Amino acid sequence: MNEHFQPVDLSKAYRLVNHGPTVLISARHGDVHNVMTAAWCCGLDFEPPKLTVVIDKIAHTRSLIESTGRFMVQIPTADQLALAQALGTRSMHDIPDKLISAGVKLFEVPGHNLPFVEGCSAWLECRLVPEPHIQEAYDLFVGEVSAAWADDRVFTDGRWHFETADPKWRTIHHVAGGHYYAIGEAMSAG
Ligand SMILES: Cc1cc2nc3c(=O)[nH]c(=O)nc-3n(C[C@H](O)[C@H](O)[C@H](O)COP(=O)(O)O)c2cc1C
């Protein structure tokens, strides 16, 4: 945690994922923590803020979320492209030291017993809204956002500042097969 790690008002939390970035999902059960990459993350509601993530049954991280009912969604930056790719192409089922080999650094936030990934641009703490049918049938998990933070070098006053921030802060958007786009130029409809 550093001085740029700042809380985001929950009424603005949907804006952190509204533009469809590829995200990192982390969770912890006891001494075991894990992080996986997910492209399928979507806003679902404003107040209280909710989002959905698709988490396949093969993902080790899913078992941690099902055990605890809690997870983090964080937004990696263009600088973390290789990290996102590594966390999404290695499973803790096969590689127990996945987090070390991927080079991910975690930090703690007092009062929030979850693994936070260092270097991201935003973090959303989520409580699982249990929906056993859609979890089983569609691998779709609903999270209610209970707290959110962002790095104030790229998100302040409830909005992203990709136009003025260093390009390394841009969000990444996976298309397929390890091919990504960084967020592009701003356009305004009014
Ligand atoms: C760019 C990218 C996006 C991905 N998106 C998803 C996703 O939305 N849902 C999912 O279940 N897996 C997704 N994956 C695959 C998981 O990240 C992958 O299965 C990972 O190895 C799971 O790690 P774990 O088993 O250690 O939890 C994605 C992988 C990459 C590289």
mmCIF file with all atom_site columns, C-alpha atoms and ligand atoms in Angstrom:
data_model
loop_
_atom_site.group_PDB
_atom_site.id
_atom_site.type_symbol
_atom_site.label_atom_id
_atom_site.label_alt_id
_atom_site.label_comp_id
_atom_site.label_asym_id
_atom_site.label_entity_id
_atom_site.label_seq_id
_atom_site.pdbx_PDB_ins_code
_atom_site.Cartn_x
_atom_site.Cartn_y
_atom_site.Cartn_z
_atom_site.occupancy
_atom_site.B_iso_or_equiv
_atom_site.pdbx_formal_charge
_atom_site.auth_seq_id
_atom_site.auth_comp_id
_atom_site.auth_asym_id
_atom_site.auth_atom_id
_atom_site.pdbx_PDB_model_num
ATOM   1   C CA  . MET A 1 1   ? 0.000   0.000   0.000   1.00 0.00 ? 1   MET A CA  1
ATOM   2   C CA  . ASN A 1 2   ? 1.359   3.470   -0.802  1.00 0.00 ? 2   ASN A CA  1
ATOM   3   C CA  . GLU A 1 3   ? 0.136   7.067   -0.602  1.00 0.00 ? 3   GLU A CA  1
ATOM   4   C CA  . HIS A 1 4   ? -1.500  6.759   -4.041  1.00 0.00 ? 4   HIS A CA  1
ATOM   5   C CA  . PHE A 1 5   ? -3.859  3.990   -2.832  1.00 0.00 ? 5   PHE A CA  1
ATOM   6   C CA  . GLN A 1 6   ? -7.057  5.944   -2.230  1.00 0.00 ? 6   GLN A CA  1
ATOM   7   C CA  . PRO A 1 7   ? -10.635 4.917   -1.403  1.00 0.00 ? 7   PRO A CA  1
ATOM   8   C CA  . VAL A 1 8   ? -13.275 5.221   -4.115  1.00 0.00 ? 8   VAL A CA  1
ATOM   9   C CA  . ASP A 1 9   ? -16.813 6.170   -3.171  1.00 0.00 ? 9   ASP A CA  1
ATOM   10  C CA  . LEU A 1 10  ? -19.060 3.135   -3.626  1.00 0.00 ? 10  LEU A CA  1
ATOM   11  C CA  . SER A 1 11  ? -21.449 5.175   -5.786  1.00 0.00 ? 11  SER A CA  1
ATOM   12  C CA  . LYS A 1 12  ? -18.586 5.503   -8.317  1.00 0.00 ? 12  LYS A CA  1
ATOM   13  C CA  . ALA A 1 13  ? -17.243 1.945   -8.031  1.00 0.00 ? 13  ALA A CA  1
ATOM   14  C CA  . TYR A 1 14  ? -19.061 0.731   -11.191 1.00 0.00 ? 14  TYR A CA  1
ATOM   15  C CA  . ARG A 1 15  ? -16.880 3.121   -13.209 1.00 0.00 ? 15  ARG A CA  1
ATOM   16  C CA  . LEU A 1 16  ? -13.824 1.057   -12.398 1.00 0.00 ? 16  LEU A CA  1
ATOM   17  C CA  . VAL A 1 17  ? -15.099 -1.825  -14.571 1.00 0.00 ? 17  VAL A CA  1
ATOM   18  C CA  . ASN A 1 18  ? -17.577 -0.097  -16.869 1.00 0.00 ? 18  ASN A CA  1
ATOM   19  C CA  . HIS A 1 19  ? -15.116 0.053   -19.786 1.00 0.00 ? 19  HIS A CA  1
ATOM   20  C CA  . GLY A 1 20  ? -14.551 -3.714  -19.767 1.00 0.00 ? 20  GLY A CA  1
ATOM   21  C CA  . PRO A 1 21  ? -10.969 -4.165  -18.621 1.00 0.00 ? 21  PRO A CA  1
ATOM   22  C CA  . THR A 1 22  ? -9.381  -7.558  -18.170 1.00 0.00 ? 22  THR A CA  1
ATOM   23  C CA  . VAL A 1 23  ? -9.153  -8.057  -14.394 1.00 0.00 ? 23  VAL A CA  1
ATOM   24  C CA  . LEU A 1 24  ? -7.278  -10.052 -11.793 1.00 0.00 ? 24  LEU A CA  1
ATOM   25  C CA  . ILE A 1 25  ? -9.420  -12.008 -9.316  1.00 0.00 ? 25  ILE A CA  1
ATOM   26  C CA  . SER A 1 26  ? -7.819  -12.922 -6.007  1.00 0.00 ? 26  SER A CA  1
ATOM   27  C CA  . ALA A 1 27  ? -9.077  -14.857 -3.006  1.00 0.00 ? 27  ALA A CA  1
ATOM   28  C CA  . ARG A 1 28  ? -7.814  -16.418 0.205   1.00 0.00 ? 28  ARG A CA  1
ATOM   29  C CA  . HIS A 1 29  ? -8.906  -19.361 2.323   1.00 0.00 ? 29  HIS A CA  1
ATOM   30  C CA  . GLY A 1 30  ? -6.830  -19.847 5.462   1.00 0.00 ? 30  GLY A CA  1
ATOM   31  C CA  . ASP A 1 31  ? -3.169  -19.777 4.416   1.00 0.00 ? 31  ASP A CA  1
ATOM   32  C CA  . VAL A 1 32  ? -3.906  -20.378 0.745   1.00 0.00 ? 32  VAL A CA  1
ATOM   33  C CA  . HIS A 1 33  ? -4.261  -17.419 -1.590  1.00 0.00 ? 33  HIS A CA  1
ATOM   34  C CA  . ASN A 1 34  ? -4.398  -17.247 -5.347  1.00 0.00 ? 34  ASN A CA  1
ATOM   35  C CA  . VAL A 1 35  ? -4.828  -14.840 -8.246  1.00 0.00 ? 35  VAL A CA  1
ATOM   36  C CA  . MET A 1 36  ? -6.255  -15.535 -11.703 1.00 0.00 ? 36  MET A CA  1
ATOM   37  C CA  . THR A 1 37  ? -6.904  -13.421 -14.777 1.00 0.00 ? 37  THR A CA  1
ATOM   38  C CA  . ALA A 1 38  ? -10.445 -12.908 -16.076 1.00 0.00 ? 38  ALA A CA  1
ATOM   39  C CA  . ALA A 1 39  ? -11.665 -11.114 -19.178 1.00 0.00 ? 39  ALA A CA  1
ATOM   40  C CA  . TRP A 1 40  ? -15.321 -11.750 -18.375 1.00 0.00 ? 40  TRP A CA  1
ATOM   41  C CA  . CYS A 1 41  ? -16.054 -9.213  -15.690 1.00 0.00 ? 41  CYS A CA  1
ATOM   42  C CA  . CYS A 1 42  ? -19.084 -6.964  -16.016 1.00 0.00 ? 42  CYS A CA  1
ATOM   43  C CA  . GLY A 1 43  ? -20.915 -4.316  -14.002 1.00 0.00 ? 43  GLY A CA  1
ATOM   44  C CA  . LEU A 1 44  ? -24.353 -5.402  -12.803 1.00 0.00 ? 44  LEU A CA  1
ATOM   45  C CA  . ASP A 1 45  ? -25.784 -2.712  -10.521 1.00 0.00 ? 45  ASP A CA  1
ATOM   46  C CA  . PHE A 1 46  ? -25.088 0.766   -9.134  1.00 0.00 ? 46  PHE A CA  1
ATOM   47  C CA  . GLU A 1 47  ? -26.456 0.873   -5.593  1.00 0.00 ? 47  GLU A CA  1
ATOM   48  C CA  . PRO A 1 48  ? -25.231 -1.209  -3.909  1.00 0.00 ? 48  PRO A CA  1
ATOM   49  C CA  . PRO A 1 49  ? -22.643 -1.795  -6.621  1.00 0.00 ? 49  PRO A CA  1
ATOM   50  C CA  . LYS A 1 50  ? -22.532 -5.306  -7.996  1.00 0.00 ? 50  LYS A CA  1
ATOM   51  C CA  . LEU A 1 51  ? -20.540 -7.022  -10.712 1.00 0.00 ? 51  LEU A CA  1
ATOM   52  C CA  . THR A 1 52  ? -20.351 -10.437 -12.315 1.00 0.00 ? 52  THR A CA  1
ATOM   53  C CA  . VAL A 1 53  ? -17.343 -12.583 -13.127 1.00 0.00 ? 53  VAL A CA  1
ATOM   54  C CA  . VAL A 1 54  ? -17.207 -15.845 -15.017 1.00 0.00 ? 54  VAL A CA  1
ATOM   55  C CA  . ILE A 1 55  ? -14.986 -18.349 -13.218 1.00 0.00 ? 55  ILE A CA  1
ATOM   56  C CA  . ASP A 1 56  ? -14.556 -21.715 -14.853 1.00 0.00 ? 56  ASP A CA  1
ATOM   57  C CA  . LYS A 1 57  ? -14.705 -24.898 -12.765 1.00 0.00 ? 57  LYS A CA  1
ATOM   58  C CA  . ILE A 1 58  ? -11.082 -25.648 -13.647 1.00 0.00 ? 58  ILE A CA  1
ATOM   59  C CA  . ALA A 1 59  ? -9.866  -22.548 -11.781 1.00 0.00 ? 59  ALA A CA  1
ATOM   60  C CA  . HIS A 1 60  ? -8.314  -23.181 -8.377  1.00 0.00 ? 60  HIS A CA  1
ATOM   61  C CA  . THR A 1 61  ? -9.284  -19.635 -7.353  1.00 0.00 ? 61  THR A CA  1
ATOM   62  C CA  . ARG A 1 62  ? -12.947 -20.624 -7.673  1.00 0.00 ? 62  ARG A CA  1
ATOM   63  C CA  . SER A 1 63  ? -12.663 -23.125 -4.792  1.00 0.00 ? 63  SER A CA  1
ATOM   64  C CA  . LEU A 1 64  ? -11.280 -20.365 -2.525  1.00 0.00 ? 64  LEU A CA  1
ATOM   65  C CA  . ILE A 1 65  ? -14.213 -18.087 -3.388  1.00 0.00 ? 65  ILE A CA  1
ATOM   66  C CA  . GLU A 1 66  ? -16.747 -20.859 -2.859  1.00 0.00 ? 66  GLU A CA  1
ATOM   67  C CA  . SER A 1 67  ? -15.194 -21.612 0.545   1.00 0.00 ? 67  SER A CA  1
ATOM   68  C CA  . THR A 1 68  ? -15.121 -18.057 1.854   1.00 0.00 ? 68  THR A CA  1
ATOM   69  C CA  . GLY A 1 69  ? -17.709 -16.118 -0.163  1.00 0.00 ? 69  GLY A CA  1
ATOM   70  C CA  . ARG A 1 70  ? -15.228 -13.273 -0.663  1.00 0.00 ? 70  ARG A CA  1
ATOM   71  C CA  . PHE A 1 71  ? -12.933 -12.136 -3.440  1.00 0.00 ? 71  PHE A CA  1
ATOM   72  C CA  . MET A 1 72  ? -11.076 -9.171  -4.868  1.00 0.00 ? 72  MET A CA  1
ATOM   73  C CA  . VAL A 1 73  ? -11.331 -7.826  -8.401  1.00 0.00 ? 73  VAL A CA  1
ATOM   74  C CA  . GLN A 1 74  ? -8.428  -5.628  -9.392  1.00 0.00 ? 74  GLN A CA  1
ATOM   75  C CA  . ILE A 1 75  ? -7.563  -3.805  -12.571 1.00 0.00 ? 75  ILE A CA  1
ATOM   76  C CA  . PRO A 1 76  ? -4.107  -4.522  -13.987 1.00 0.00 ? 76  PRO A CA  1
ATOM   77  C CA  . THR A 1 77  ? -2.232  -1.914  -16.018 1.00 0.00 ? 77  THR A CA  1
ATOM   78  C CA  . ALA A 1 78  ? -0.470  -2.060  -19.379 1.00 0.00 ? 78  ALA A CA  1
ATOM   79  C CA  . ASP A 1 79  ? 2.732   -2.341  -17.365 1.00 0.00 ? 79  ASP A CA  1
ATOM   80  C CA  . GLN A 1 80  ? 1.379   -5.620  -15.938 1.00 0.00 ? 80  GLN A CA  1
ATOM   81  C CA  . LEU A 1 81  ? 0.502   -7.278  -19.231 1.00 0.00 ? 81  LEU A CA  1
ATOM   82  C CA  . ALA A 1 82  ? 3.003   -10.128 -18.800 1.00 0.00 ? 82  ALA A CA  1
ATOM   83  C CA  . LEU A 1 83  ? 1.797   -10.671 -15.234 1.00 0.00 ? 83  LEU A CA  1
ATOM   84  C CA  . ALA A 1 84  ? -1.851  -10.872 -16.332 1.00 0.00 ? 84  ALA A CA  1
ATOM   85  C CA  . GLN A 1 85  ? -0.931  -13.343 -19.066 1.00 0.00 ? 85  GLN A CA  1
ATOM   86  C CA  . ALA A 1 86  ? 1.093   -15.485 -16.625 1.00 0.00 ? 86  ALA A CA  1
ATOM   87  C CA  . LEU A 1 87  ? -1.667  -15.534 -13.986 1.00 0.00 ? 87  LEU A CA  1
ATOM   88  C CA  . GLY A 1 88  ? -4.146  -16.571 -16.673 1.00 0.00 ? 88  GLY A CA  1
ATOM   89  C CA  . THR A 1 89  ? -2.110  -19.344 -18.258 1.00 0.00 ? 89  THR A CA  1
ATOM   90  C CA  . ARG A 1 90  ? -0.863  -21.148 -15.128 1.00 0.00 ? 90  ARG A CA  1
ATOM   91  C CA  . SER A 1 91  ? -3.062  -22.863 -12.566 1.00 0.00 ? 91  SER A CA  1
ATOM   92  C CA  . MET A 1 92  ? -2.252  -23.445 -8.947  1.00 0.00 ? 92  MET A CA  1
ATOM   93  C CA  . HIS A 1 93  ? -3.637  -26.951 -9.485  1.00 0.00 ? 93  HIS A CA  1
ATOM   94  C CA  . ASP A 1 94  ? -0.532  -27.686 -11.606 1.00 0.00 ? 94  ASP A CA  1
ATOM   95  C CA  . ILE A 1 95  ? 1.963   -25.143 -10.296 1.00 0.00 ? 95  ILE A CA  1
ATOM   96  C CA  . PRO A 1 96  ? 1.683   -24.746 -6.500  1.00 0.00 ? 96  PRO A CA  1
ATOM   97  C CA  . ASP A 1 97  ? 4.182   -21.850 -6.536  1.00 0.00 ? 97  ASP A CA  1
ATOM   98  C CA  . LYS A 1 98  ? 2.311   -20.111 -9.369  1.00 0.00 ? 98  LYS A CA  1
ATOM   99  C CA  . LEU A 1 99  ? 2.284   -16.748 -7.585  1.00 0.00 ? 99  LEU A CA  1
ATOM   100 C CA  . ILE A 1 100 ? 6.041   -16.785 -6.990  1.00 0.00 ? 100 ILE A CA  1
ATOM   101 C CA  . SER A 1 101 ? 6.861   -17.908 -10.520 1.00 0.00 ? 101 SER A CA  1
ATOM   102 C CA  . ALA A 1 102 ? 4.516   -15.285 -11.987 1.00 0.00 ? 102 ALA A CA  1
ATOM   103 C CA  . GLY A 1 103 ? 6.228   -12.635 -9.860  1.00 0.00 ? 103 GLY A CA  1
ATOM   104 C CA  . VAL A 1 104 ? 3.037   -11.282 -8.315  1.00 0.00 ? 104 VAL A CA  1
ATOM   105 C CA  . LYS A 1 105 ? 3.430   -9.130  -5.216  1.00 0.00 ? 105 LYS A CA  1
ATOM   106 C CA  . LEU A 1 106 ? 0.569   -9.028  -2.717  1.00 0.00 ? 106 LEU A CA  1
ATOM   107 C CA  . PHE A 1 107 ? -0.188  -6.547  0.042   1.00 0.00 ? 107 PHE A CA  1
ATOM   108 C CA  . GLU A 1 108 ? -2.592  -6.384  2.965   1.00 0.00 ? 108 GLU A CA  1
ATOM   109 C CA  . VAL A 1 109 ? -5.089  -3.703  3.868   1.00 0.00 ? 109 VAL A CA  1
ATOM   110 C CA  . PRO A 1 110 ? -5.896  -3.632  7.597   1.00 0.00 ? 110 PRO A CA  1
ATOM   111 C CA  . GLY A 1 111 ? -9.435  -4.821  8.305   1.00 0.00 ? 111 GLY A CA  1
ATOM   112 C CA  . HIS A 1 112 ? -9.766  -6.566  4.928   1.00 0.00 ? 112 HIS A CA  1
ATOM   113 C CA  . ASN A 1 113 ? -8.567  -10.133 5.001   1.00 0.00 ? 113 ASN A CA  1
ATOM   114 C CA  . LEU A 1 114 ? -7.958  -10.557 1.287   1.00 0.00 ? 114 LEU A CA  1
ATOM   115 C CA  . PRO A 1 115 ? -4.867  -10.580 -0.957  1.00 0.00 ? 115 PRO A CA  1
ATOM   116 C CA  . PHE A 1 116 ? -4.437  -7.267  -2.831  1.00 0.00 ? 116 PHE A CA  1
ATOM   117 C CA  . VAL A 1 117 ? -2.235  -7.293  -5.959  1.00 0.00 ? 117 VAL A CA  1
ATOM   118 C CA  . GLU A 1 118 ? 0.441   -4.608  -5.963  1.00 0.00 ? 118 GLU A CA  1
ATOM   119 C CA  . GLY A 1 119 ? 0.800   -2.268  -8.945  1.00 0.00 ? 119 GLY A CA  1
ATOM   120 C CA  . CYS A 1 120 ? -2.806  -2.400  -10.127 1.00 0.00 ? 120 CYS A CA  1
ATOM   121 C CA  . SER A 1 121 ? -4.824  0.734   -10.892 1.00 0.00 ? 121 SER A CA  1
ATOM   122 C CA  . ALA A 1 122 ? -7.944  -0.220  -8.894  1.00 0.00 ? 122 ALA A CA  1
ATOM   123 C CA  . TRP A 1 123 ? -9.225  -2.755  -6.385  1.00 0.00 ? 123 TRP A CA  1
ATOM   124 C CA  . LEU A 1 124 ? -12.797 -3.828  -5.622  1.00 0.00 ? 124 LEU A CA  1
ATOM   125 C CA  . GLU A 1 125 ? -13.539 -5.951  -2.562  1.00 0.00 ? 125 GLU A CA  1
ATOM   126 C CA  . CYS A 1 126 ? -16.510 -8.228  -3.233  1.00 0.00 ? 126 CYS A CA  1
ATOM   127 C CA  . ARG A 1 127 ? -18.896 -10.356 -1.196  1.00 0.00 ? 127 ARG A CA  1
ATOM   128 C CA  . LEU A 1 128 ? -20.266 -13.297 -3.111  1.00 0.00 ? 128 LEU A CA  1
ATOM   129 C CA  . VAL A 1 129 ? -24.020 -13.089 -3.587  1.00 0.00 ? 129 VAL A CA  1
ATOM   130 C CA  . PRO A 1 130 ? -24.766 -16.820 -3.526  1.00 0.00 ? 130 PRO A CA  1
ATOM   131 C CA  . GLU A 1 131 ? -26.611 -17.939 -6.669  1.00 0.00 ? 131 GLU A CA  1
ATOM   132 C CA  . PRO A 1 132 ? -25.878 -21.674 -6.770  1.00 0.00 ? 132 PRO A CA  1
ATOM   133 C CA  . HIS A 1 133 ? -27.792 -22.320 -9.980  1.00 0.00 ? 133 HIS A CA  1
ATOM   134 C CA  . ILE A 1 134 ? -26.023 -19.736 -12.147 1.00 0.00 ? 134 ILE A CA  1
ATOM   135 C CA  . GLN A 1 135 ? -22.671 -20.564 -10.555 1.00 0.00 ? 135 GLN A CA  1
ATOM   136 C CA  . GLU A 1 136 ? -23.062 -24.220 -11.465 1.00 0.00 ? 136 GLU A CA  1
ATOM   137 C CA  . ALA A 1 137 ? -24.816 -23.816 -14.821 1.00 0.00 ? 137 ALA A CA  1
ATOM   138 C CA  . TYR A 1 138 ? -22.965 -20.795 -16.239 1.00 0.00 ? 138 TYR A CA  1
ATOM   139 C CA  . ASP A 1 139 ? -19.880 -20.402 -14.006 1.00 0.00 ? 139 ASP A CA  1
ATOM   140 C CA  . LEU A 1 140 ? -21.250 -16.920 -13.320 1.00 0.00 ? 140 LEU A CA  1
ATOM   141 C CA  . PHE A 1 141 ? -20.548 -15.355 -9.922  1.00 0.00 ? 141 PHE A CA  1
ATOM   142 C CA  . VAL A 1 142 ? -22.252 -12.239 -8.608  1.00 0.00 ? 142 VAL A CA  1
ATOM   143 C CA  . GLY A 1 143 ? -20.259 -10.011 -6.272  1.00 0.00 ? 143 GLY A CA  1
ATOM   144 C CA  . GLU A 1 144 ? -21.488 -7.086  -4.221  1.00 0.00 ? 144 GLU A CA  1
ATOM   145 C CA  . VAL A 1 145 ? -18.735 -4.500  -3.974  1.00 0.00 ? 145 VAL A CA  1
ATOM   146 C CA  . SER A 1 146 ? -18.177 -3.696  -0.300  1.00 0.00 ? 146 SER A CA  1
ATOM   147 C CA  . ALA A 1 147 ? -15.181 -1.381  -0.700  1.00 0.00 ? 147 ALA A CA  1
ATOM   148 C CA  . ALA A 1 148 ? -13.127 0.053   -3.549  1.00 0.00 ? 148 ALA A CA  1
ATOM   149 C CA  . TRP A 1 149 ? -9.831  1.841   -4.012  1.00 0.00 ? 149 TRP A CA  1
ATOM   150 C CA  . ALA A 1 150 ? -7.869  3.275   -6.923  1.00 0.00 ? 150 ALA A CA  1
ATOM   151 C CA  . ASP A 1 151 ? -4.417  4.645   -7.608  1.00 0.00 ? 151 ASP A CA  1
ATOM   152 C CA  . ASP A 1 152 ? -4.803  8.408   -7.719  1.00 0.00 ? 152 ASP A CA  1
ATOM   153 C CA  . ARG A 1 153 ? -2.235  8.685   -10.523 1.00 0.00 ? 153 ARG A CA  1
ATOM   154 C CA  . VAL A 1 154 ? -4.916  7.411   -12.923 1.00 0.00 ? 154 VAL A CA  1
ATOM   155 C CA  . PHE A 1 155 ? -8.324  7.590   -11.144 1.00 0.00 ? 155 PHE A CA  1
ATOM   156 C CA  . THR A 1 156 ? -9.484  10.532  -9.052  1.00 0.00 ? 156 THR A CA  1
ATOM   157 C CA  . ASP A 1 157 ? -12.750 12.373  -8.396  1.00 0.00 ? 157 ASP A CA  1
ATOM   158 C CA  . GLY A 1 158 ? -14.728 9.369   -9.609  1.00 0.00 ? 158 GLY A CA  1
ATOM   159 C CA  . ARG A 1 159 ? -13.147 9.159   -13.066 1.00 0.00 ? 159 ARG A CA  1
ATOM   160 C CA  . TRP A 1 160 ? -10.296 7.678   -15.023 1.00 0.00 ? 160 TRP A CA  1
ATOM   161 C CA  . HIS A 1 161 ? -7.590  9.986   -16.364 1.00 0.00 ? 161 HIS A CA  1
ATOM   162 C CA  . PHE A 1 162 ? -6.085  7.879   -19.130 1.00 0.00 ? 162 PHE A CA  1
ATOM   163 C CA  . GLU A 1 163 ? -5.686  11.009  -21.325 1.00 0.00 ? 163 GLU A CA  1
ATOM   164 C CA  . THR A 1 164 ? -3.190  12.607  -18.972 1.00 0.00 ? 164 THR A CA  1
ATOM   165 C CA  . ALA A 1 165 ? -1.717  9.689   -17.018 1.00 0.00 ? 165 ALA A CA  1
ATOM   166 C CA  . ASP A 1 166 ? 1.433   7.890   -18.112 1.00 0.00 ? 166 ASP A CA  1
ATOM   167 C CA  . PRO A 1 167 ? 0.446   5.312   -20.792 1.00 0.00 ? 167 PRO A CA  1
ATOM   168 C CA  . LYS A 1 168 ? 1.733   2.526   -18.538 1.00 0.00 ? 168 LYS A CA  1
ATOM   169 C CA  . TRP A 1 169 ? -1.446  3.049   -16.450 1.00 0.00 ? 169 TRP A CA  1
ATOM   170 C CA  . ARG A 1 170 ? -3.800  2.177   -19.290 1.00 0.00 ? 170 ARG A CA  1
ATOM   171 C CA  . THR A 1 171 ? -6.123  -0.765  -18.765 1.00 0.00 ? 171 THR A CA  1
ATOM   172 C CA  . ILE A 1 172 ? -5.712  -3.891  -20.867 1.00 0.00 ? 172 ILE A CA  1
ATOM   173 C CA  . HIS A 1 173 ? -8.481  -5.607  -22.814 1.00 0.00 ? 173 HIS A CA  1
ATOM   174 C CA  . HIS A 1 174 ? -8.018  -9.194  -23.901 1.00 0.00 ? 174 HIS A CA  1
ATOM   175 C CA  . VAL A 1 175 ? -9.298  -10.198 -27.325 1.00 0.00 ? 175 VAL A CA  1
ATOM   176 C CA  . ALA A 1 176 ? -8.049  -13.784 -27.780 1.00 0.00 ? 176 ALA A CA  1
ATOM   177 C CA  . GLY A 1 177 ? -4.904  -15.880 -27.737 1.00 0.00 ? 177 GLY A CA  1
ATOM   178 C CA  . GLY A 1 178 ? -2.786  -13.496 -25.687 1.00 0.00 ? 178 GLY A CA  1
ATOM   179 C CA  . HIS A 1 179 ? -3.675  -10.523 -27.901 1.00 0.00 ? 179 HIS A CA  1
ATOM   180 C CA  . TYR A 1 180 ? -4.743  -7.420  -25.979 1.00 0.00 ? 180 TYR A CA  1
ATOM   181 C CA  . TYR A 1 181 ? -5.545  -3.771  -26.612 1.00 0.00 ? 181 TYR A CA  1
ATOM   182 C CA  . ALA A 1 182 ? -4.734  -0.984  -24.213 1.00 0.00 ? 182 ALA A CA  1
ATOM   183 C CA  . ILE A 1 183 ? -7.589  1.460   -23.661 1.00 0.00 ? 183 ILE A CA  1
ATOM   184 C CA  . GLY A 1 184 ? -7.671  3.988   -26.459 1.00 0.00 ? 184 GLY A CA  1
ATOM   185 C CA  . GLU A 1 185 ? -8.434  7.666   -26.849 1.00 0.00 ? 185 GLU A CA  1
ATOM   186 C CA  . ALA A 1 186 ? -11.206 9.502   -25.042 1.00 0.00 ? 186 ALA A CA  1
ATOM   187 C CA  . MET A 1 187 ? -14.340 10.562  -26.892 1.00 0.00 ? 187 MET A CA  1
ATOM   188 C CA  . SER A 1 188 ? -17.221 12.532  -25.472 1.00 0.00 ? 188 SER A CA  1
ATOM   189 C CA  . ALA A 1 189 ? -20.852 12.338  -26.532 1.00 0.00 ? 189 ALA A CA  1
ATOM   190 C CA  . GLY A 1 190 ? -21.754 15.555  -24.851 1.00 0.00 ? 190 GLY A CA  1
HETATM 191 C C1  . LIG B 2 .   ? -6.467  -12.823 -20.713 1.00 0.00 ? 1   LIG B C1  1
HETATM 192 C C2  . LIG B 2 .   ? -7.129  -13.979 -20.006 1.00 0.00 ? 1   LIG B C2  1
HETATM 193 C C3  . LIG B 2 .   ? -8.461  -13.888 -19.656 1.00 0.00 ? 1   LIG B C3  1
HETATM 194 C C4  . LIG B 2 .   ? -9.097  -14.933 -18.975 1.00 0.00 ? 1   LIG B C4  1
HETATM 195 N N1  . LIG B 2 .   ? -10.418 -14.817 -18.636 1.00 0.00 ? 1   LIG B N1  1
HETATM 196 C C5  . LIG B 2 .   ? -11.012 -15.783 -17.908 1.00 0.00 ? 1   LIG B C5  1
HETATM 197 C C6  . LIG B 2 .   ? -12.351 -15.625 -17.468 1.00 0.00 ? 1   LIG B C6  1
HETATM 198 O O1  . LIG B 2 .   ? -13.013 -14.618 -17.697 1.00 0.00 ? 1   LIG B O1  1
HETATM 199 N N2  . LIG B 2 .   ? -12.889 -16.645 -16.744 1.00 0.00 ? 1   LIG B N2  1
HETATM 200 C C7  . LIG B 2 .   ? -12.192 -17.793 -16.436 1.00 0.00 ? 1   LIG B C7  1
HETATM 201 O O2  . LIG B 2 .   ? -12.725 -18.692 -15.768 1.00 0.00 ? 1   LIG B O2  1
HETATM 202 N N3  . LIG B 2 .   ? -10.907 -17.945 -16.831 1.00 0.00 ? 1   LIG B N3  1
HETATM 203 C C8  . LIG B 2 .   ? -10.303 -16.974 -17.546 1.00 0.00 ? 1   LIG B C8  1
HETATM 204 N N4  . LIG B 2 .   ? -9.000  -17.103 -17.913 1.00 0.00 ? 1   LIG B N4  1
HETATM 205 C C9  . LIG B 2 .   ? -8.276  -18.337 -17.573 1.00 0.00 ? 1   LIG B C9  1
HETATM 206 C C10 . LIG B 2 .   ? -7.837  -18.405 -16.095 1.00 0.00 ? 1   LIG B C10 1
HETATM 207 O O3  . LIG B 2 .   ? -7.154  -17.218 -15.738 1.00 0.00 ? 1   LIG B O3  1
HETATM 208 C C11 . LIG B 2 .   ? -6.937  -19.638 -15.935 1.00 0.00 ? 1   LIG B C11 1
HETATM 209 O O4  . LIG B 2 .   ? -7.749  -20.804 -15.994 1.00 0.00 ? 1   LIG B O4  1
HETATM 210 C C12 . LIG B 2 .   ? -6.060  -19.645 -14.704 1.00 0.00 ? 1   LIG B C12 1
HETATM 211 O O5  . LIG B 2 .   ? -5.026  -20.598 -14.903 1.00 0.00 ? 1   LIG B O5  1
HETATM 212 C C13 . LIG B 2 .   ? -6.800  -19.986 -13.406 1.00 0.00 ? 1   LIG B C13 1
HETATM 213 O O6  . LIG B 2 .   ? -5.856  -19.992 -12.375 1.00 0.00 ? 1   LIG B O6  1
HETATM 214 P P1  . LIG B 2 .   ? -6.049  -20.848 -11.044 1.00 0.00 ? 1   LIG B P1  1
HETATM 215 O O7  . LIG B 2 .   ? -6.422  -22.278 -11.465 1.00 0.00 ? 1   LIG B O7  1
HETATM 216 O O8  . LIG B 2 .   ? -4.692  -20.819 -10.364 1.00 0.00 ? 1   LIG B O8  1
HETATM 217 O O9  . LIG B 2 .   ? -7.126  -20.197 -10.273 1.00 0.00 ? 1   LIG B O9  1
HETATM 218 C C14 . LIG B 2 .   ? -8.356  -16.101 -18.625 1.00 0.00 ? 1   LIG B C14 1
HETATM 219 C C15 . LIG B 2 .   ? -7.003  -16.185 -18.993 1.00 0.00 ? 1   LIG B C15 1
HETATM 220 C C16 . LIG B 2 .   ? -6.396  -15.133 -19.673 1.00 0.00 ? 1   LIG B C16 1
HETATM 221 C C17 . LIG B 2 .   ? -4.938  -15.236 -20.045 1.00 0.00 ? 1   LIG B C17 1
#
